[in-house]
Short mmCIF file of C-alpha atoms in Angstrom, two decimals:
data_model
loop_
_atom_site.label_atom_id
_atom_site.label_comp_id
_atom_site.label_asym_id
_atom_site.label_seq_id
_atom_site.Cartn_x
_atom_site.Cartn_y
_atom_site.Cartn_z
CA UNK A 1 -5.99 12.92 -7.91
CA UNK A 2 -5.47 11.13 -5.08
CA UNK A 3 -2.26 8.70 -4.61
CA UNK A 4 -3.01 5.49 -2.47
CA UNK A 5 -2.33 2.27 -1.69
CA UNK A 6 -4.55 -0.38 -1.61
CA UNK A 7 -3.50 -3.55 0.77
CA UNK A 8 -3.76 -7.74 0.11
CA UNK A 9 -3.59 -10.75 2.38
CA UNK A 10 -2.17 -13.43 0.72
CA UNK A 11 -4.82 -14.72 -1.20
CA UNK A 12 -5.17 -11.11 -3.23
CA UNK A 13 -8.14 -9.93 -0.93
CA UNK A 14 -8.39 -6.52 -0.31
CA UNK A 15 -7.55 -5.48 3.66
CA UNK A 16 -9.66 -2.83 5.18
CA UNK A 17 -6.45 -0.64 6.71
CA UNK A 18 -8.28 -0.41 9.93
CA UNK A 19 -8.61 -4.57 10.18
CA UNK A 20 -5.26 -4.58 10.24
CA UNK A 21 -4.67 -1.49 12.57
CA UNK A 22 -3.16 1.24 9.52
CA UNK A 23 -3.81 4.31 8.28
CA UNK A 24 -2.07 4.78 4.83
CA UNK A 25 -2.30 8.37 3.49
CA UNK A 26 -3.78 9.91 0.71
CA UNK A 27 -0.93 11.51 -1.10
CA UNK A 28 -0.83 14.21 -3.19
CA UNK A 29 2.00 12.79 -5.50
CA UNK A 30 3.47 9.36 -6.21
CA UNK A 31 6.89 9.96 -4.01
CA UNK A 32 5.08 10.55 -1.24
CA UNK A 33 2.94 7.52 -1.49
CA UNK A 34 6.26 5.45 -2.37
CA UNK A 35 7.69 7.05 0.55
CA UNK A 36 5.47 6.13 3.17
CA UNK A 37 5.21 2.36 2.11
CA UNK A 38 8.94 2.51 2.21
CA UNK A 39 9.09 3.52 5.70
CA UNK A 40 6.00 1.21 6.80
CA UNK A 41 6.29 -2.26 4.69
CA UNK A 42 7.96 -4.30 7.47
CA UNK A 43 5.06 -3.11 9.84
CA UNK A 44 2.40 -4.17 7.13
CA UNK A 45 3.75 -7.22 6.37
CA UNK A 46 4.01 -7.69 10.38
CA UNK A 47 0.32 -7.12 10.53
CA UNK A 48 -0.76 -9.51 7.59
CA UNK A 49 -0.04 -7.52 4.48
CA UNK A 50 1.17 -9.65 2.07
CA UNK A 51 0.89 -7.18 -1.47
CA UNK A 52 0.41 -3.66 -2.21
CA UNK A 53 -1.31 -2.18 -5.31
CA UNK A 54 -0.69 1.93 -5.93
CA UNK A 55 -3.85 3.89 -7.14
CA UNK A 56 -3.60 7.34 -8.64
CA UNK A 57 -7.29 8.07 -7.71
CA UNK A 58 -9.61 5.41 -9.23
CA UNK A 59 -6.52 4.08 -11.92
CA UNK A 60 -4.38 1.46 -10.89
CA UNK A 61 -0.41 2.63 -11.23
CA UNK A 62 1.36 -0.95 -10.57
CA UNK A 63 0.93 -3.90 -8.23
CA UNK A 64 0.14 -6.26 -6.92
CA UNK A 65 4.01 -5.78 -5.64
CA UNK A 66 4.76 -8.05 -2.78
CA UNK A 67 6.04 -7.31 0.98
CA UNK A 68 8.36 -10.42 1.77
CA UNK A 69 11.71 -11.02 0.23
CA UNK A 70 11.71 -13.65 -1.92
#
């Protein structure tokens, strides 16, 4: 499977990565996914990215998980 992350505006809409100027990975594991929206969040939520949602493949792992501090 695939790990991924699929990104929201903040209405819940899905965000094609490239309409907001990303390129999240497909991971091969759940760390790595983790790990890369740990190091990019602030520059996602920069760019319009208000939630994340992780996908192992087509199954939805948890989210919607949101960007800004409360």
């Amino acid at each position: 499977m695939s790990w991924h992350w699929r990104l929201e505006d903040p209405t819940g809409a899905t965000l094609a990565p490239a309409a907001v100027g990303v390129e999240p990975p497909q991971s091969d594991n759940q760390g790595d996914a983790e790990s890369w929206l740990g190091e990019n969040w602030r520059e996602l939520l920069d760019r319009g990215v208000a939630t994340v949602t992780l996908f192992d493949g087509d199954t939805e792992v948890y989210g919607p998980m949101g960007l800004a501090a409360p």
